[in-house]
Amino acid sequence: MSENPLKELLDILLARLHLDTENDVAQMVREWIEIVGPDIAPHSKLYEIRNNILVIETDHPAWSSIILMKKKQILARIATQFPELGVTGLTIKSMK
């Protein structure tokens, strides 16, 4: 069994949907756990990148607050791992 079964599942899904798995945004989705951490990842997802602002969707306001407290760390990881995306900030969108 793989060390990261979720990554494998996402790779299979992206391939079946014929999506570009080499795309930086797709890569960021696959590495979401490493970017935000294992506690935050199940409660959040990358919603979109608009005007260099990463929009993160969360399932509860408490997780939104935690993400905002870790904003600098999250942006630093993204800048290091995905500099070509030019992400300069982040905002939160609550799930409906």
mmCIF file with all atom_site columns, C-alpha atoms in Angstrom:
data_model
loop_
_atom_site.group_PDB
_atom_site.id
_atom_site.type_symbol
_atom_site.label_atom_id
_atom_site.label_alt_id
_atom_site.label_comp_id
_atom_site.label_asym_id
_atom_site.label_entity_id
_atom_site.label_seq_id
_atom_site.pdbx_PDB_ins_code
_atom_site.Cartn_x
_atom_site.Cartn_y
_atom_site.Cartn_z
_atom_site.occupancy
_atom_site.B_iso_or_equiv
_atom_site.pdbx_formal_charge
_atom_site.auth_seq_id
_atom_site.auth_comp_id
_atom_site.auth_asym_id
_atom_site.auth_atom_id
_atom_site.pdbx_PDB_model_num
ATOM 1  C CA . MET A 1 1  ? 0.000   0.000  0.000   1.00 0.00 ? 1  MET A CA 1
ATOM 2  C CA . SER A 1 2  ? 1.179   3.497  -0.796  1.00 0.00 ? 2  SER A CA 1
ATOM 3  C CA . GLU A 1 3  ? 2.454   5.915  1.801   1.00 0.00 ? 3  GLU A CA 1
ATOM 4  C CA . ASN A 1 4  ? -0.047  8.501  0.526   1.00 0.00 ? 4  ASN A CA 1
ATOM 5  C CA . PRO A 1 5  ? -3.221  6.782  -0.756  1.00 0.00 ? 5  PRO A CA 1
ATOM 6  C CA . LEU A 1 6  ? -5.077  10.106 -1.030  1.00 0.00 ? 6  LEU A CA 1
ATOM 7  C CA . LYS A 1 7  ? -2.459  11.417 -3.478  1.00 0.00 ? 7  LYS A CA 1
ATOM 8  C CA . GLU A 1 8  ? -2.767  8.241  -5.543  1.00 0.00 ? 8  GLU A CA 1
ATOM 9  C CA . LEU A 1 9  ? -6.556  8.545  -5.594  1.00 0.00 ? 9  LEU A CA 1
ATOM 10 C CA . LEU A 1 10 ? -6.365  12.188 -6.713  1.00 0.00 ? 10 LEU A CA 1
ATOM 11 C CA . ASP A 1 11 ? -3.861  11.305 -9.449  1.00 0.00 ? 11 ASP A CA 1
ATOM 12 C CA . ILE A 1 12 ? -6.204  8.583  -10.748 1.00 0.00 ? 12 ILE A CA 1
ATOM 13 C CA . LEU A 1 13 ? -9.208  10.917 -10.647 1.00 0.00 ? 13 LEU A CA 1
ATOM 14 C CA . LEU A 1 14 ? -7.349  13.716 -12.449 1.00 0.00 ? 14 LEU A CA 1
ATOM 15 C CA . ALA A 1 15 ? -6.146  11.274 -15.104 1.00 0.00 ? 15 ALA A CA 1
ATOM 16 C CA . ARG A 1 16 ? -9.666  9.930  -15.673 1.00 0.00 ? 16 ARG A CA 1
ATOM 17 C CA . LEU A 1 17 ? -10.979 13.469 -16.034 1.00 0.00 ? 17 LEU A CA 1
ATOM 18 C CA . HIS A 1 18 ? -8.125  14.196 -18.474 1.00 0.00 ? 18 HIS A CA 1
ATOM 19 C CA . LEU A 1 19 ? -6.991  17.141 -16.377 1.00 0.00 ? 19 LEU A CA 1
ATOM 20 C CA . ASP A 1 20 ? -3.446  18.418 -16.540 1.00 0.00 ? 20 ASP A CA 1
ATOM 21 C CA . THR A 1 21 ? -1.780  16.786 -13.555 1.00 0.00 ? 21 THR A CA 1
ATOM 22 C CA . GLU A 1 22 ? 1.394   18.783 -14.171 1.00 0.00 ? 22 GLU A CA 1
ATOM 23 C CA . ASN A 1 23 ? -0.497  22.042 -13.663 1.00 0.00 ? 23 ASN A CA 1
ATOM 24 C CA . ASP A 1 24 ? 0.772   23.931 -10.596 1.00 0.00 ? 24 ASP A CA 1
ATOM 25 C CA . VAL A 1 25 ? -2.728  24.353 -9.163  1.00 0.00 ? 25 VAL A CA 1
ATOM 26 C CA . ALA A 1 26 ? -3.409  20.608 -9.521  1.00 0.00 ? 26 ALA A CA 1
ATOM 27 C CA . GLN A 1 27 ? -0.071  19.945 -7.831  1.00 0.00 ? 27 GLN A CA 1
ATOM 28 C CA . MET A 1 28 ? -1.030  22.305 -4.997  1.00 0.00 ? 28 MET A CA 1
ATOM 29 C CA . VAL A 1 29 ? -4.299  20.409 -4.488  1.00 0.00 ? 29 VAL A CA 1
ATOM 30 C CA . ARG A 1 30 ? -2.358  17.139 -4.255  1.00 0.00 ? 30 ARG A CA 1
ATOM 31 C CA . GLU A 1 31 ? 0.018   18.662 -1.703  1.00 0.00 ? 31 GLU A CA 1
ATOM 32 C CA . TRP A 1 32 ? -2.691  20.428 0.315   1.00 0.00 ? 32 TRP A CA 1
ATOM 33 C CA . ILE A 1 33 ? -1.964  18.400 3.478   1.00 0.00 ? 33 ILE A CA 1
ATOM 34 C CA . GLU A 1 34 ? 1.685   19.478 3.405   1.00 0.00 ? 34 GLU A CA 1
ATOM 35 C CA . ILE A 1 35 ? 0.746   23.113 2.722   1.00 0.00 ? 35 ILE A CA 1
ATOM 36 C CA . VAL A 1 36 ? -1.845  23.659 5.465   1.00 0.00 ? 36 VAL A CA 1
ATOM 37 C CA . GLY A 1 37 ? -1.063  20.724 7.749   1.00 0.00 ? 37 GLY A CA 1
ATOM 38 C CA . PRO A 1 38 ? -2.853  17.462 8.542   1.00 0.00 ? 38 PRO A CA 1
ATOM 39 C CA . ASP A 1 39 ? -5.238  19.020 11.069  1.00 0.00 ? 39 ASP A CA 1
ATOM 40 C CA . ILE A 1 40 ? -6.503  21.774 8.765   1.00 0.00 ? 40 ILE A CA 1
ATOM 41 C CA . ALA A 1 41 ? -6.550  19.870 5.453   1.00 0.00 ? 41 ALA A CA 1
ATOM 42 C CA . PRO A 1 42 ? -9.720  17.789 6.070   1.00 0.00 ? 42 PRO A CA 1
ATOM 43 C CA . HIS A 1 43 ? -11.636 20.964 6.909   1.00 0.00 ? 43 HIS A CA 1
ATOM 44 C CA . SER A 1 44 ? -10.455 23.129 4.026   1.00 0.00 ? 44 SER A CA 1
ATOM 45 C CA . LYS A 1 45 ? -9.857  23.117 0.310   1.00 0.00 ? 45 LYS A CA 1
ATOM 46 C CA . LEU A 1 46 ? -8.390  25.346 -2.334  1.00 0.00 ? 46 LEU A CA 1
ATOM 47 C CA . TYR A 1 47 ? -11.380 27.061 -3.912  1.00 0.00 ? 47 TYR A CA 1
ATOM 48 C CA . GLU A 1 48 ? -9.608  29.241 -6.485  1.00 0.00 ? 48 GLU A CA 1
ATOM 49 C CA . ILE A 1 49 ? -6.774  31.655 -7.102  1.00 0.00 ? 49 ILE A CA 1
ATOM 50 C CA . ARG A 1 50 ? -8.127  35.045 -8.134  1.00 0.00 ? 50 ARG A CA 1
ATOM 51 C CA . ASN A 1 51 ? -5.906  38.089 -8.760  1.00 0.00 ? 51 ASN A CA 1
ATOM 52 C CA . ASN A 1 52 ? -2.997  36.366 -6.978  1.00 0.00 ? 52 ASN A CA 1
ATOM 53 C CA . ILE A 1 53 ? -5.171  35.746 -3.905  1.00 0.00 ? 53 ILE A CA 1
ATOM 54 C CA . LEU A 1 54 ? -5.672  32.161 -2.771  1.00 0.00 ? 54 LEU A CA 1
ATOM 55 C CA . VAL A 1 55 ? -9.298  31.555 -1.798  1.00 0.00 ? 55 VAL A CA 1
ATOM 56 C CA . ILE A 1 56 ? -9.644  28.754 0.749   1.00 0.00 ? 56 ILE A CA 1
ATOM 57 C CA . GLU A 1 57 ? -13.022 27.218 1.530   1.00 0.00 ? 57 GLU A CA 1
ATOM 58 C CA . THR A 1 58 ? -13.577 25.918 5.076   1.00 0.00 ? 58 THR A CA 1
ATOM 59 C CA . ASP A 1 59 ? -16.304 23.837 6.688   1.00 0.00 ? 59 ASP A CA 1
ATOM 60 C CA . HIS A 1 60 ? -16.495 25.827 9.938   1.00 0.00 ? 60 HIS A CA 1
ATOM 61 C CA . PRO A 1 61 ? -15.629 29.358 11.104  1.00 0.00 ? 61 PRO A CA 1
ATOM 62 C CA . ALA A 1 62 ? -13.195 27.960 13.687  1.00 0.00 ? 62 ALA A CA 1
ATOM 63 C CA . TRP A 1 63 ? -11.067 26.489 10.891  1.00 0.00 ? 63 TRP A CA 1
ATOM 64 C CA . SER A 1 64 ? -11.195 29.821 9.079   1.00 0.00 ? 64 SER A CA 1
ATOM 65 C CA . SER A 1 65 ? -9.741  31.476 12.179  1.00 0.00 ? 65 SER A CA 1
ATOM 66 C CA . ILE A 1 66 ? -6.990  28.877 12.474  1.00 0.00 ? 66 ILE A CA 1
ATOM 67 C CA . ILE A 1 67 ? -6.039  29.345 8.819   1.00 0.00 ? 67 ILE A CA 1
ATOM 68 C CA . LEU A 1 68 ? -5.898  33.107 9.272   1.00 0.00 ? 68 LEU A CA 1
ATOM 69 C CA . MET A 1 69 ? -3.623  32.641 12.307  1.00 0.00 ? 69 MET A CA 1
ATOM 70 C CA . LYS A 1 70 ? -1.311  30.504 10.143  1.00 0.00 ? 70 LYS A CA 1
ATOM 71 C CA . LYS A 1 71 ? -1.601  32.768 7.101   1.00 0.00 ? 71 LYS A CA 1
ATOM 72 C CA . LYS A 1 72 ? 2.096   33.760 6.990   1.00 0.00 ? 72 LYS A CA 1
ATOM 73 C CA . GLN A 1 73 ? 3.259   30.142 7.232   1.00 0.00 ? 73 GLN A CA 1
ATOM 74 C CA . ILE A 1 74 ? 0.827   28.962 4.553   1.00 0.00 ? 74 ILE A CA 1
ATOM 75 C CA . LEU A 1 75 ? 1.799   31.771 2.172   1.00 0.00 ? 75 LEU A CA 1
ATOM 76 C CA . ALA A 1 76 ? 5.497   31.087 2.789   1.00 0.00 ? 76 ALA A CA 1
ATOM 77 C CA . ARG A 1 77 ? 5.047   27.400 1.888   1.00 0.00 ? 77 ARG A CA 1
ATOM 78 C CA . ILE A 1 78 ? 3.160   28.319 -1.279  1.00 0.00 ? 78 ILE A CA 1
ATOM 79 C CA . ALA A 1 79 ? 5.792   30.902 -2.262  1.00 0.00 ? 79 ALA A CA 1
ATOM 80 C CA . THR A 1 80 ? 8.524   28.301 -1.769  1.00 0.00 ? 80 THR A CA 1
ATOM 81 C CA . GLN A 1 81 ? 6.780   25.386 -3.499  1.00 0.00 ? 81 GLN A CA 1
ATOM 82 C CA . PHE A 1 82 ? 4.820   27.277 -6.181  1.00 0.00 ? 82 PHE A CA 1
ATOM 83 C CA . PRO A 1 83 ? 6.529   30.634 -6.855  1.00 0.00 ? 83 PRO A CA 1
ATOM 84 C CA . GLU A 1 84 ? 5.258   30.696 -10.444 1.00 0.00 ? 84 GLU A CA 1
ATOM 85 C CA . LEU A 1 85 ? 1.660   31.061 -9.199  1.00 0.00 ? 85 LEU A CA 1
ATOM 86 C CA . GLY A 1 86 ? 2.471   34.473 -7.713  1.00 0.00 ? 86 GLY A CA 1
ATOM 87 C CA . VAL A 1 87 ? 0.157   34.025 -4.718  1.00 0.00 ? 87 VAL A CA 1
ATOM 88 C CA . THR A 1 88 ? 0.478   37.126 -2.523  1.00 0.00 ? 88 THR A CA 1
ATOM 89 C CA . GLY A 1 89 ? -2.419  36.707 -0.108  1.00 0.00 ? 89 GLY A CA 1
ATOM 90 C CA . LEU A 1 90 ? -5.238  34.496 1.015   1.00 0.00 ? 90 LEU A CA 1
ATOM 91 C CA . THR A 1 91 ? -8.858  34.871 1.958   1.00 0.00 ? 91 THR A CA 1
ATOM 92 C CA . ILE A 1 92 ? -11.500 32.528 3.344   1.00 0.00 ? 92 ILE A CA 1
ATOM 93 C CA . LYS A 1 93 ? -14.820 31.419 1.868   1.00 0.00 ? 93 LYS A CA 1
ATOM 94 C CA . SER A 1 94 ? -17.200 29.457 4.087   1.00 0.00 ? 94 SER A CA 1
ATOM 95 C CA . MET A 1 95 ? -18.844 26.320 2.685   1.00 0.00 ? 95 MET A CA 1
ATOM 96 C CA . LYS A 1 96 ? -22.601 26.594 2.266   1.00 0.00 ? 96 LYS A CA 1
#
